[in-house]
Amino acid sequence: MWFTDPNKLKIPSPDEALPGRPEAIPTSLVHHVNGARLDPPYGEATQVAMFGLGCFWGAEKAFWQVPGVVVTAVGYAGGPTPNPTYREVCTGRTGHAEVVFVVFDPAVVTYEQLLAVFWEHHDPTQGMRQGNDEGTQYRSAIYTLDEAQASVASATRDAYQARLRAAGFGAITTEIVPAGPFYFAEAEHQQYLSKNPGGYCPDHGTGVACPIGVGVSANASE
């Protein structure tokens, strides 16, 4: 019989979390698909978004294919451990989610449109898992960079919840919280499915379309 470690389903407190390290772990310098630099600066006209939707390999590919997305990277966010490694995150003792960091040109693609990609490419009702991937690192999360993003994220969540309930799904468990530090994952994880086209890429989408155009703009405060 298969058992899940209950510690992997609970976000640890700072006292319980692994200590991590003060220095960043080594990672890639350039994007494997488009050759862009992974680290800032990204350009004054760009904006940043951060999403957790399960295994970050397939999630990143969904975003790098979107016109207007300038850079994508994968990493860890949402937990107390500084500069964690993948192995540490997999223990459940860092509290981090696997996250896609998205740099985009809002003149080409809106934050709301990126949220539609987020909602439709996973099942946001599953709590601390996606399919057979179970643990805090696979939780659904939106880490917002300002109040405008928080407002749009909440509006699309409410709109999508109505669609999901009509389709027989339960309550959305996605956490929507202000972004803390983003820690780049190791080089082998960056653009993984470009480097490994036949790699692990589960599709946990519900098949329910996300309505956009909910009357809130990510640029409303500008």
N, CA, C and O of each residue as an XYZ file, in Angstrom:
888
protein
N       0.847     -1.189      0.000
C       0.000      0.000      0.000
C       0.885      1.242      0.000
O       1.937      1.261      0.639
N       0.446      2.300     -0.733
C       1.219      3.520     -0.872
C       0.765      4.528      0.179
O      -0.428      4.801      0.314
N       1.718      5.077      0.918
C       1.405      6.053      1.947
C       2.099      7.380      1.626
O       3.184      7.398      1.044
N       1.466      8.480      2.010
C       2.058      9.798      1.862
C       2.569     10.274      3.205
O       1.871     10.160      4.213
N       3.772     10.803      3.228
C       4.326     11.380      4.439
C       3.469     12.583      4.826
O       3.405     13.552      4.069
N       2.801     12.546      6.004
C       1.928     13.665      6.374
C       2.677     14.987      6.504
O       2.079     16.055      6.373
N       3.986     14.923      6.763
C       4.770     16.148      6.881
C       4.880     16.887      5.549
O       5.149     18.088      5.524
N       4.672     16.166      4.433
C       4.761     16.801      3.119
C       3.473     17.526      2.747
O       3.414     18.192      1.713
N       2.448     17.404      3.574
C       1.165     18.045      3.304
C       0.937     19.264      4.182
O      -0.144     19.852      4.154
N       1.932     19.647      4.956
C       1.818     20.767      5.888
C       2.988     21.717      5.674
O       4.143     21.293      5.659
N       2.692     22.989      5.511
C       3.753     23.980      5.348
C       4.429     24.192      6.699
O       3.756     24.549      7.666
N       5.734     23.983      6.789
C       6.411     24.105      8.079
C       6.531     25.563      8.527
O       6.562     26.481      7.707
N       6.597     25.747      9.818
C       6.875     27.076     10.355
C       8.352     27.386     10.130
O       9.129     26.479      9.832
N       8.752     28.644     10.267
C      10.179     28.966     10.139
C      11.063     28.153     11.070
O      12.191     27.817     10.710
N      10.572     27.832     12.254
C      11.355     27.030     13.208
C      11.485     25.579     12.761
O      12.470     24.914     13.080
N      10.489     25.089     12.022
C      10.497     23.699     11.575
C      11.209     23.514     10.236
O      11.618     22.403      9.899
N      11.356     24.589      9.480
C      11.857     24.495      8.114
C      13.358     24.244      8.068
O      14.088     24.554      9.009
N      13.800     23.675      6.951
C      15.233     23.504      6.726
C      15.914     24.874      6.668
O      15.296     25.858      6.261
N      17.183     24.941      7.074
C      17.846     26.255      7.170
C      18.210     26.876      5.839
O      18.349     28.096      5.748
N      18.371     26.060      4.796
C      18.768     26.615      3.516
C      20.188     27.144      3.558
O      21.048     26.577      4.232
N      20.437     28.241      2.832
C      21.797     28.792      2.726
C      21.723     30.262      2.317
O      20.730     30.676      1.718
N      22.727     31.043      2.618
C      22.677     32.471      2.285
C      22.909     32.770      0.814
O      22.472     33.809      0.321
N      23.596     31.870      0.096
C      23.928     32.147     -1.286
C      22.974     31.424     -2.241
O      22.456     30.352     -1.929
N      22.754     32.034     -3.413
C      21.903     31.413     -4.422
C      22.564     30.167     -4.981
O      23.787     30.107     -5.108
N      21.752     29.171     -5.316
C      22.296     27.966     -5.927
C      22.561     28.223     -7.406
O      21.882     29.061     -8.000
N      23.530     27.531     -8.029
C      23.824     27.759     -9.451
C      22.628     27.422    -10.341
O      21.880     26.487    -10.053
N      22.453     28.176    -11.410
C      21.373     27.928    -12.354
C      21.801     28.364    -13.749
O      22.941     28.781    -13.954
N      20.887     28.267    -14.701
C      21.177     28.684    -16.077
C      21.278     30.201    -16.164
O      20.704     30.925    -15.350
N      22.013     30.664    -17.159
C      22.127     32.099    -17.406
C      21.177     32.572    -18.495
O      20.737     33.722    -18.481
N      20.852     31.676    -19.456
C      20.004     32.075    -20.582
C      18.860     31.066    -20.773
O      18.946     29.905    -20.375
N      17.805     31.557    -21.390
C      16.623     30.742    -21.661
C      16.934     29.776    -22.795
O      17.419     30.190    -23.848
N      16.658     28.493    -22.589
C      17.000     27.465    -23.570
C      16.192     27.589    -24.850
O      16.625     27.114    -25.900
N      15.013     28.225    -24.783
C      14.144     28.329    -25.953
C      14.434     29.593    -26.758
O      14.578     29.523    -27.979
N      14.524     30.750    -26.093
C      14.645     32.004    -26.841
C      15.958     32.747    -26.630
O      16.171     33.801    -27.230
N      16.842     32.218    -25.788
C      18.144     32.817    -25.595
C      18.173     34.054    -24.717
O      19.231     34.662    -24.555
N      17.038     34.444    -24.145
C      16.996     35.619    -23.273
C      17.698     35.327    -21.948
O      17.745     34.181    -21.502
N      18.238     36.363    -21.329
C      18.839     36.195    -20.012
C      17.757     35.893    -18.990
O      16.673     36.475    -19.035
N      18.054     34.973    -18.058
C      17.078     34.617    -17.040
C      17.037     35.607    -15.880
O      16.016     35.738    -15.204
N      18.152     36.305    -15.653
C      18.183     37.217    -14.513
C      17.909     38.646    -14.964
O      18.107     38.973    -16.134
N      17.451     39.509    -14.042
C      17.159     40.894    -14.408
C      18.430     41.669    -14.711
O      19.531     41.229    -14.381
N      18.264     42.854    -15.356
C      17.009     43.558    -15.669
C      16.340     43.009    -16.923
O      17.001     42.478    -17.815
N      14.999     43.148    -16.975
C      14.232     42.602    -18.085
C      13.698     43.672    -19.036
O      13.160     43.331    -20.090
N      13.826     44.920    -18.704
C      13.275     45.978    -19.541
C      12.177     46.725    -18.819
O      11.360     46.121    -18.123
N      12.153     48.031    -18.979
C      11.215     48.869    -18.239
C       9.758     48.594    -18.589
O       8.877     48.785    -17.750
N       9.494     48.153    -19.798
C       8.105     47.957    -20.227
C       7.515     46.634    -19.753
O       6.315     46.406    -19.906
N       8.333     45.764    -19.182
C       7.847     44.439    -18.803
C       7.283     44.423    -17.389
O       7.560     45.301    -16.572
N       6.483     43.394    -17.130
C       5.952     43.116    -15.797
C       6.257     41.666    -15.451
O       6.644     40.876    -16.313
N       6.075     41.326    -14.171
C       6.407     39.995    -13.677
C       5.177     39.357    -13.049
O       4.375     40.036    -12.407
N       5.031     38.053    -13.235
C       3.985     37.267    -12.594
C       4.611     35.987    -12.042
O       5.634     35.520    -12.543
N       3.986     35.426    -11.007
C       4.492     34.193    -10.384
C       3.327     33.255    -10.110
O       2.357     33.624     -9.448
N       3.437     32.020    -10.635
C       2.355     31.051    -10.522
C       2.879     29.681    -10.075
O       3.931     29.231    -10.531
N       2.144     29.035     -9.190
C       2.414     27.655     -8.821
C       1.250     26.786     -9.262
O       0.120     27.006     -8.825
N       1.500     25.805    -10.116
C       0.419     24.949    -10.618
C       0.886     23.516    -10.793
O       0.661     22.897    -11.833
N       1.539     23.000     -9.765
C       2.022     21.628     -9.826
C       3.426     21.562    -10.381
O       4.169     22.542    -10.320
N       3.795     20.416    -10.919
C       5.136     20.214    -11.460
C       5.497     21.341    -12.412
O       4.785     21.593    -13.385
N       6.614     22.026    -12.130
C       6.918     23.231    -12.905
C       7.464     22.963    -14.297
O       7.592     23.907    -15.076
N       7.788     21.737    -14.649
C       8.313     21.463    -15.982
C       7.277     21.758    -17.063
O       7.521     22.559    -17.965
N       6.122     21.107    -16.966
C       5.080     21.335    -17.950
C       4.446     22.710    -17.816
O       4.050     23.318    -18.811
N       4.349     23.202    -16.579
C       3.754     24.517    -16.354
C       4.555     25.604    -17.055
O       3.978     26.511    -17.654
N       5.888     25.520    -16.987
C       6.707     26.541    -17.636
C       6.483     26.550    -19.146
O       6.387     27.617    -19.753
N       6.399     25.370    -19.750
C       6.190     25.309    -21.195
C       4.896     25.991    -21.599
O       4.848     26.659    -22.633
N       3.843     25.835    -20.800
C       2.567     26.472    -21.123
C       2.722     27.978    -21.232
O       2.063     28.610    -22.059
N       3.588     28.563    -20.406
C       3.757     30.015    -20.415
C       4.755     30.492    -21.462
O       4.554     31.551    -22.056
N       5.829     29.736    -21.704
C       6.808     30.256    -22.677
C       6.242     30.257    -24.099
O       6.792     30.912    -24.984
N       5.146     29.526    -24.322
C       4.524     29.500    -25.643
C       3.555     30.659    -25.873
O       3.054     30.832    -26.985
N       3.288     31.450    -24.843
C       2.313     32.538    -24.954
C       2.955     33.765    -25.610
O       3.966     34.251    -25.103
N       2.412     34.283    -26.710
C       2.945     35.514    -27.308
C       2.929     36.653    -26.290
O       1.938     36.856    -25.590
N       4.016     37.379    -26.216
C       4.119     38.467    -25.247
C       4.887     38.100    -24.001
O       5.281     38.981    -23.238
N       5.112     36.797    -23.773
C       5.951     36.367    -22.657
C       7.408     36.460    -23.105
O       7.802     35.869    -24.111
N       8.189     37.201    -22.350
C       9.569     37.503    -22.720
C      10.548     36.490    -22.139
O      11.473     36.042    -22.817
N      10.333     36.137    -20.883
C      11.210     35.204    -20.174
C      10.360     34.340    -19.260
O       9.397     34.822    -18.664
N      10.708     33.074    -19.148
C      10.160     32.218    -18.093
C      11.316     31.557    -17.361
O      12.384     31.331    -17.932
N      11.091     31.255    -16.105
C      12.058     30.499    -15.320
C      11.288     29.729    -14.265
O      10.175     30.109    -13.900
N      11.877     28.649    -13.775
C      11.236     27.894    -12.707
C      12.049     28.032    -11.431
O      13.260     28.249    -11.449
N      11.334     27.897    -10.327
C      12.006     28.021     -9.045
C      11.061     27.749     -7.901
O      10.059     27.050     -8.050
N      11.393     28.308     -6.762
C      10.701     27.980     -5.517
C      10.271     29.263     -4.814
O      11.021     30.238     -4.771
N       9.055     29.254     -4.261
C       8.535     30.428     -3.565
C       7.451     29.982     -2.589
O       6.883     28.897     -2.719
N       7.180     30.837     -1.616
C       6.069     30.587     -0.702
C       6.438     29.939      0.606
O       5.569     29.728      1.452
N       7.715     29.613      0.803
C       8.141     28.973      2.030
C       9.231     29.752      2.735
O       9.738     30.728      2.182
N       9.610     29.347      3.950
C      10.589     30.107      4.723
C      12.056     29.791      4.460
O      12.920     30.565      4.873
N      12.374     28.683      3.789
C      13.771     28.288      3.596
C      14.443     29.118      2.507
O      13.950     29.143      1.379
N      15.556     29.801      2.803
C      16.234     30.583      1.772
C      17.076     29.713      0.848
O      17.762     28.796      1.298
N      17.017     30.009     -0.445
C      17.853     29.344     -1.454
C      17.830     27.819     -1.341
O      18.882     27.198     -1.197
N      16.644     27.210     -1.405
C      16.571     25.761     -1.274
C      17.019     25.040     -2.540
O      17.044     25.626     -3.622
N      17.369     23.778     -2.397
C      17.624     22.914     -3.538
C      16.360     22.137     -3.862
O      15.427     22.084     -3.061
N      16.337     21.530     -5.050
C      15.187     20.709     -5.432
C      14.976     19.564     -4.448
O      13.847     19.279     -4.050
N      16.049     18.921     -4.065
C      15.938     17.809     -3.119
C      15.336     18.264     -1.799
O      14.537     17.548     -1.195
N      15.716     19.444     -1.355
C      15.165     19.959     -0.106
C      13.683     20.274     -0.239
O      12.899     19.967      0.658
N      13.297     20.882     -1.348
C      11.887     21.191     -1.574
C      11.054     19.912     -1.582
O       9.936     19.892     -1.067
N      11.597     18.850     -2.163
C      10.867     17.581     -2.254
C      10.636     16.922     -0.892
O       9.780     16.046     -0.775
N      11.371     17.319      0.117
C      11.140     16.750      1.457
C       9.886     17.317      2.106
O       9.363     16.736      3.057
N       9.396     18.458      1.597
C       8.272     19.130      2.229
C       8.677     20.005      3.397
O       7.820     20.590      4.060
N       9.963     20.101      3.656
C      10.432     20.831      4.841
C      10.957     22.230      4.515
O      11.611     22.854      5.350
N      10.679     22.721      3.319
C      11.008     24.104      2.989
C       9.763     24.972      2.905
O       9.847     26.192      3.038
N       8.606     24.352      2.684
C       7.357     25.079      2.537
C       7.147     25.721      1.183
O       6.136     26.389      0.964
N       8.089     25.528      0.269
C       7.983     26.181     -1.034
C       7.099     25.414     -2.002
O       7.000     24.188     -1.946
N       6.460     26.162     -2.891
C       5.782     25.594     -4.052
C       6.725     25.646     -5.247
O       7.603     26.506     -5.317
N       6.542     24.729     -6.177
C       7.228     24.819     -7.469
C       6.525     25.922     -8.267
O       5.315     25.866     -8.489
N       7.287     26.909     -8.688
C       6.711     28.132     -9.243
C       7.307     28.448    -10.613
O       8.486     28.201    -10.869
N       6.460     29.004    -11.490
C       6.925     29.558    -12.759
C       6.958     31.081    -12.632
O       5.965     31.719    -12.281
N       8.125     31.636    -12.928
C       8.353     33.080    -12.915
C       8.198     33.556    -14.358
O       8.904     33.082    -15.248
N       7.278     34.488    -14.589
C       6.921     34.903    -15.947
C       7.173     36.398    -16.111
O       6.623     37.210    -15.368
N       7.997     36.753    -17.074
C       8.209     38.148    -17.442
C       7.457     38.384    -18.752
O       7.651     37.655    -19.725
N       6.597     39.408    -18.773
C       5.737     39.589    -19.947
C       5.612     41.058    -20.325
O       5.836     41.959    -19.516
N       5.249     41.261    -21.580
C       5.009     42.590    -22.120
C       3.505     42.845    -22.065
O       2.764     42.251    -22.848
N       3.030     43.709    -21.166
C       1.584     43.908    -21.023
C       0.931     44.559    -22.236
O      -0.296     44.586    -22.338
N       1.742     45.089    -23.165
C       1.172     45.624    -24.398
C       0.758     44.506    -25.349
O      -0.001     44.735    -26.291
N       1.258     43.291    -25.101
C       0.968     42.146    -25.971
C       0.056     41.139    -25.277
O      -0.875     40.623    -25.894
N       0.311     40.859    -24.016
C      -0.504     39.906    -23.260
C      -0.795     40.494    -21.885
O       0.105     41.020    -21.229
N      -2.030     40.409    -21.452
C      -2.406     40.978    -20.157
C      -2.197     39.968    -19.039
O      -2.118     38.762    -19.273
N      -2.111     40.479    -17.834
C      -2.015     39.608    -16.665
C      -3.239     38.697    -16.573
O      -3.125     37.526    -16.209
N      -4.395     39.237    -16.901
C      -5.621     38.444    -16.880
C      -5.544     37.267    -17.855
O      -6.002     36.168    -17.541
N      -4.968     37.496    -19.030
C      -4.816     36.402    -19.990
C      -3.842     35.340    -19.470
O      -4.041     34.148    -19.709
N      -2.795     35.764    -18.764
C      -1.880     34.794    -18.156
C      -2.588     33.999    -17.075
O      -2.317     32.812    -16.898
N      -3.491     34.643    -16.353
C      -4.262     33.921    -15.335
C      -5.154     32.853    -15.968
O      -5.349     31.786    -15.386
N      -5.689     33.130    -17.141
C      -6.484     32.111    -17.825
C      -5.628     30.890    -18.137
O      -6.090     29.759    -17.986
N      -4.380     31.103    -18.573
C      -3.459     29.988    -18.801
C      -3.237     29.235    -17.492
O      -3.276     28.005    -17.462
N      -3.007     29.966    -16.430
C      -2.810     29.357    -15.109
C      -3.991     28.473    -14.720
O      -3.802     27.297    -14.407
N      -5.196     29.015    -14.734
C      -6.364     28.259    -14.274
C      -6.620     27.029    -15.139
O      -6.999     25.979    -14.622
N      -6.419     27.148    -16.450
C      -6.797     26.061    -17.352
C      -5.757     24.947    -17.446
O      -6.050     23.884    -17.995
N      -4.548     25.165    -16.924
C      -3.496     24.156    -17.056
C      -3.256     23.341    -15.787
O      -2.223     22.683    -15.667
N      -4.188     23.374    -14.844
C      -4.105     22.497    -13.680
C      -5.479     22.425    -13.040
O      -6.414     23.093    -13.481
N      -5.596     21.621    -12.010
C      -6.839     21.514    -11.247
C      -6.634     22.253     -9.927
O      -5.956     21.738     -9.038
N      -7.205     23.443     -9.780
C      -6.954     24.243     -8.582
C      -7.786     23.830     -7.370
O      -7.831     24.560     -6.379
N      -8.440     22.679     -7.432
C      -9.289     22.231     -6.318
C      -8.649     21.106     -5.504
O      -9.308     20.548     -4.627
N      -7.405     20.761     -5.761
C      -6.836     19.534     -5.202
C      -6.001     19.720     -3.936
O      -5.430     18.750     -3.437
N      -5.917     20.924     -3.413
C      -5.151     21.105     -2.183
C      -3.664     20.950     -2.418
O      -3.101     21.576     -3.315
N      -3.025     20.110     -1.606
C      -1.563     19.966     -1.664
C      -1.140     18.885     -2.661
O      -0.312     18.031     -2.344
N      -1.710     18.929     -3.860
C      -1.297     17.941     -4.855
C      -1.810     18.343     -6.230
O      -2.653     19.229     -6.374
N      -1.265     17.653     -7.246
C      -1.817     17.636     -8.594
C      -1.714     16.202     -9.074
O      -0.616     15.704     -9.320
N      -2.859     15.528     -9.211
C      -2.845     14.129     -9.614
C      -2.093     13.288     -8.607
O      -2.370     13.348     -7.409
N      -1.129     12.492     -9.092
C      -0.329     11.643     -8.203
C       0.841     12.380     -7.569
O       1.525     11.825     -6.708
N       1.082     13.621     -7.981
C       2.130     14.434     -7.366
C       1.553     15.055     -6.101
O       0.686     15.925     -6.176
N       2.025     14.617     -4.953
C       1.425     15.045     -3.696
C       2.464     15.680     -2.794
O       3.580     15.176     -2.667
N       2.097     16.783     -2.170
C       2.983     17.499     -1.271
C       2.791     18.994     -1.423
O       2.178     19.455     -2.385
N       3.316     19.749     -0.469
C       3.139     21.201     -0.490
C       3.739     21.846     -1.732
O       3.275     22.904     -2.158
N       4.750     21.236     -2.313
C       5.397     21.838     -3.484
C       4.488     21.850     -4.708
O       4.747     22.589     -5.658
N       3.426     21.042     -4.699
C       2.523     20.948     -5.848
C       1.233     21.736     -5.656
O       0.309     21.611     -6.460
N       1.156     22.541     -4.608
C      -0.076     23.284     -4.354
C      -0.280     24.388     -5.396
O       0.664     24.865     -6.027
N      -1.531     24.768     -5.547
C      -1.900     25.833     -6.469
C      -1.705     27.175     -5.777
O      -2.176     27.380     -4.658
N      -1.001     28.095     -6.457
C      -0.687     29.371     -5.812
C      -0.503     30.477     -6.840
O       0.017     30.254     -7.934
N      -0.936     31.660     -6.470
C      -0.672     32.875     -7.230
C       0.016     33.841     -6.284
O      -0.559     34.256     -5.278
N       1.242     34.192     -6.609
C       1.996     35.131     -5.788
C       1.972     36.488     -6.488
O       2.579     36.660     -7.544
N       1.271     37.441     -5.895
C       0.989     38.706     -6.555
C       2.064     39.747     -6.237
O       2.630     39.775     -5.144
N       2.326     40.603     -7.235
C       3.372     41.614     -7.109
C       2.839     42.975     -6.680
O       3.614     43.840     -6.272
N       1.526     43.173     -6.766
C       0.939     44.440     -6.317
C      -0.558     44.232     -6.117
O      -1.093     43.152     -6.367
N      -1.223     45.302     -5.657
C      -2.653     45.199     -5.371
C      -3.478     44.969     -6.634
O      -4.511     44.302     -6.592
N      -3.023     45.518     -7.750
C      -3.756     45.322     -9.003
C      -3.768     43.851     -9.390
O      -4.809     43.322     -9.779
N      -2.622     43.185     -9.287
C      -2.571     41.752     -9.582
C      -3.454     40.966     -8.615
O      -4.149     40.037     -9.026
N      -3.432     41.329     -7.343
C      -4.252     40.622     -6.357
C      -5.735     40.738     -6.692
O      -6.491     39.777     -6.547
N      -6.142     41.923     -7.140
C      -7.542     42.141     -7.485
C      -7.961     41.304     -8.687
O      -9.024     40.684     -8.677
N      -7.121     41.286     -9.723
C      -7.437     40.501    -10.917
C      -7.426     39.010    -10.601
O      -8.288     38.267    -11.070
N      -6.448     38.570     -9.804
C      -6.374     37.149     -9.443
C      -7.630     36.707     -8.704
O      -8.175     35.641     -8.990
N      -8.093     37.516     -7.759
C      -9.291     37.163     -6.997
C     -10.536     37.167     -7.881
O     -11.414     36.317     -7.729
N     -10.610     38.123     -8.802
C     -11.768     38.195     -9.688
C     -11.836     36.984    -10.612
O     -12.908     36.412    -10.811
N     -10.694     36.592    -11.177
C     -10.714     35.419    -12.056
C     -10.963     34.141    -11.266
O     -11.611     33.221    -11.766
N     -10.455     34.076    -10.034
C     -10.757     32.908     -9.191
C     -12.254     32.764     -8.994
O     -12.798     31.671     -9.147
N     -12.926     33.857     -8.656
C     -14.363     33.792     -8.400
C     -15.133     33.412     -9.661
O     -16.091     32.641     -9.605
N     -14.708     33.959    -10.797
C     -15.380     33.626    -12.056
C     -15.157     32.160    -12.415
O     -16.069     31.472    -12.875
N     -13.918     31.693    -12.196
C     -13.615     30.301    -12.543
C     -14.287     29.339    -11.579
O     -14.690     28.246    -11.976
N     -14.415     29.735    -10.302
C     -15.096     28.877     -9.337
C     -16.525     28.567     -9.781
O     -16.992     27.435     -9.657
N     -17.207     29.578    -10.294
C     -18.575     29.363    -10.763
C     -18.605     28.351    -11.905
O     -19.475     27.480    -11.943
N     -17.654     28.463    -12.836
C     -17.588     27.519    -13.948
C     -17.261     26.105    -13.448
O     -17.838     25.126    -13.919
N     -16.333     26.010    -12.491
C     -15.952     24.692    -11.974
C     -17.116     24.022    -11.244
O     -17.363     22.830    -11.427
N     -17.825     24.782    -10.424
C     -18.968     24.192     -9.701
C     -20.021     23.693    -10.670
O     -20.617     22.637    -10.454
N     -20.255     24.443    -11.735
C     -21.234     24.021    -12.738
C     -20.803     22.729    -13.416
O     -21.640     21.964    -13.895
N     -19.487     22.487    -13.456
C     -18.950     21.275    -14.081
C     -18.763     20.138    -13.078
O     -18.279     19.067    -13.446
N     -19.139     20.355    -11.820
C     -19.079     19.290    -10.833
C     -17.828     19.250     -9.970
O     -17.621     18.289     -9.230
N     -16.989     20.280    -10.053
C     -15.778     20.336     -9.238
C     -16.062     21.034     -7.910
O     -17.073     21.715     -7.746
N     -15.135     20.842     -6.966
C     -15.295     21.432     -5.648
C     -14.698     22.818     -5.544
O     -14.536     23.528     -6.536
N     -14.374     23.184     -4.314
C     -13.882     24.536     -4.036
C     -12.427     24.698     -4.465
O     -11.615     23.785     -4.316
N     -12.120     25.858     -4.992
C     -10.741     26.208     -5.344
C      -9.925     26.354     -4.069
O     -10.360     26.999     -3.115
N      -8.739     25.752     -4.055
C      -7.855     25.819     -2.889
C      -6.638     26.715     -3.131
O      -5.748     26.789     -2.284
N      -6.594     27.382     -4.257
C      -5.456     28.220     -4.631
C      -5.193     29.300     -3.590
O      -6.111     30.012     -3.182
N      -3.934     29.422     -3.160
C      -3.582     30.538     -2.288
C      -3.214     31.735     -3.149
O      -2.446     31.610     -4.103
N      -3.762     32.892     -2.811
C      -3.451     34.144     -3.484
C      -2.872     35.067     -2.431
O      -3.602     35.602     -1.597
N      -1.561     35.254     -2.468
C      -0.872     36.016     -1.431
C       0.220     36.880     -2.065
O       0.680     36.589     -3.169
N       0.635     37.938     -1.372
C       1.736     38.749     -1.900
C       3.000     37.914     -2.069
O       3.312     37.059     -1.240
N       3.710     38.173     -3.142
C       4.922     37.415     -3.448
C       6.028     37.730     -2.451
O       6.259     38.884     -2.093
N       6.704     36.672     -2.013
C       7.939     36.818     -1.273
C       9.100     36.563     -2.210
O       8.963     36.753     -3.419
N      10.233     36.139     -1.690
C      11.388     35.873     -2.553
C      11.123     34.719     -3.523
O      10.459     33.739     -3.183
N      11.654     34.861     -4.729
C      11.665     33.777     -5.707
C      13.093     33.270     -5.815
O      14.027     34.045     -6.024
N      13.255     31.944     -5.668
C      14.579     31.333     -5.744
C      14.659     30.487     -7.006
O      13.893     29.537     -7.165
N      15.583     30.822     -7.906
C      15.739     30.070     -9.144
C      16.105     28.617     -8.846
O      16.946     28.337     -7.992
N      15.454     27.695     -9.571
C      15.794     26.274     -9.475
C      17.091     25.996    -10.233
O      17.594     26.846    -10.968
N      17.612     24.803    -10.041
C      18.854     24.377    -10.666
C      18.743     24.403    -12.191
O      17.645     24.376    -12.747
N      19.894     24.456    -12.850
C      19.940     24.598    -14.307
C      19.165     23.499    -15.025
O      18.507     23.764    -16.031
N      19.235     22.269    -14.518
C      18.586     21.166    -15.236
C      17.065     21.296    -15.273
O      16.414     20.678    -16.115
N      16.496     22.086    -14.375
C      15.043     22.259    -14.346
C      14.568     23.394    -15.247
O      13.397     23.435    -15.624
N      15.460     24.309    -15.593
C      15.046     25.437    -16.428
C      14.726     24.964    -17.848
O      15.546     24.323    -18.505
N      13.506     25.296    -18.308
C      13.044     24.909    -19.649
C      13.266     23.402    -19.883
O      13.760     22.982    -20.930
N      12.893     22.629    -18.895
C      13.166     21.192    -18.885
C      12.621     20.491    -20.126
O      13.290     19.637    -20.708
N      11.412     20.850    -20.524
C      10.793     20.136    -21.644
C      11.336     20.576    -22.997
O      11.075     19.914    -24.001
N      12.077     21.664    -23.050
C      12.816     21.991    -24.261
C      14.072     21.141    -24.349
O      14.459     20.712    -25.436
N      14.701     20.899    -23.227
C      15.914     20.075    -23.181
C      15.572     18.587    -23.254
O      16.371     17.784    -23.735
N      14.379     18.225    -22.772
C      13.942     16.822    -22.724
C      12.516     16.733    -23.288
O      11.561     16.636    -22.517
N      12.358     16.763    -24.614
C      11.023     16.829    -25.218
C      10.090     15.693    -24.810
O       8.870     15.859    -24.829
N      10.644     14.556    -24.446
C       9.795     13.439    -24.038
C       9.660     13.319    -22.537
O       9.248     12.274    -22.033
N      10.001     14.375    -21.812
C      10.007     14.337    -20.360
C       8.629     14.320    -19.741
O       7.614     14.469    -20.421
N       8.619     14.136    -18.438
C       7.389     14.055    -17.638
C       6.596     15.348    -17.778
O       7.103     16.430    -17.484
N       5.348     15.231    -18.230
C       4.540     16.425    -18.466
C       3.060     16.091    -18.301
O       2.321     16.072    -19.285
N       2.618     15.829    -17.077
C       1.216     15.466    -16.869
C       0.290     16.646    -17.114
O       0.634     17.792    -16.822
N      -0.873     16.358    -17.645
C      -1.879     17.391    -17.874
C      -2.988     17.216    -16.853
O      -3.798     16.294    -16.954
N      -3.022     18.106    -15.869
C      -4.038     18.011    -14.824
C      -5.152     19.038    -15.005
O      -5.925     19.287    -14.080
N      -5.237     19.629    -16.181
C      -6.302     20.600    -16.438
C      -7.677     19.971    -16.307
O      -7.854     18.783    -16.573
N      -8.643     20.769    -15.899
C     -10.001     20.270    -15.686
C     -10.802     20.190    -16.979
O     -11.845     19.537    -17.022
N     -10.325     20.852    -18.037
C     -11.102     20.923    -19.263
C     -12.148     22.017    -19.239
O     -12.910     22.175    -20.193
N     -12.190     22.783    -18.137
C     -13.151     23.878    -17.996
C     -12.474     25.178    -18.405
O     -11.419     25.516    -17.870
N     -13.061     25.910    -19.343
C     -12.482     27.168    -19.810
C     -12.640     28.257    -18.767
O     -13.658     28.339    -18.081
N     -11.617     29.093    -18.658
C     -11.665     30.212    -17.720
C     -12.190     31.446    -18.429
O     -11.633     31.845    -19.451
N     -13.261     32.071    -17.910
C     -13.744     33.302    -18.519
C     -12.798     34.449    -18.197
O     -12.388     34.608    -17.047
N     -12.451     35.240    -19.185
C     -11.692     36.455    -18.939
C     -12.513     37.643    -19.406
O     -13.571     37.479    -20.013
N     -12.022     38.840    -19.120
C     -12.846     40.010    -19.370
C     -13.840     40.187    -18.235
O     -15.019     40.465    -18.452
N     -13.316     40.012    -16.976
C     -14.203     40.080    -15.809
C     -14.340     41.496    -15.288
O     -14.866     41.708    -14.195
N     -13.870     42.472    -16.064
C     -14.080     43.860    -15.674
C     -13.024     44.450    -14.775
O     -13.221     45.528    -14.214
N     -11.889     43.757    -14.624
C     -10.804     44.267    -13.797
C      -9.542     44.221    -14.627
O      -9.279     43.221    -15.295
N      -8.762     45.275    -14.598
C      -7.522     45.335    -15.360
C      -6.325     45.333    -14.443
O      -6.328     46.007    -13.413
N      -5.290     44.575    -14.806
C      -4.073     44.553    -14.008
C      -3.375     45.904    -14.054
O      -2.504     46.175    -13.227
N      -3.741     46.753    -15.003
C      -3.128     48.059    -15.113
C      -4.062     49.163    -14.604
O      -3.861     50.344    -14.887
N      -5.088     48.750    -13.845
C      -6.101     49.702    -13.431
C      -5.556     50.830    -12.585
O      -6.104     51.933    -12.576
N      -4.467     50.550    -11.868
C      -3.924     51.573    -10.975
C      -2.959     52.503    -11.700
O      -2.474     53.466    -11.105
N      -2.669     52.237    -12.974
C      -1.694     53.055    -13.709
C      -2.349     54.267    -14.340
O      -1.675     55.062    -14.994
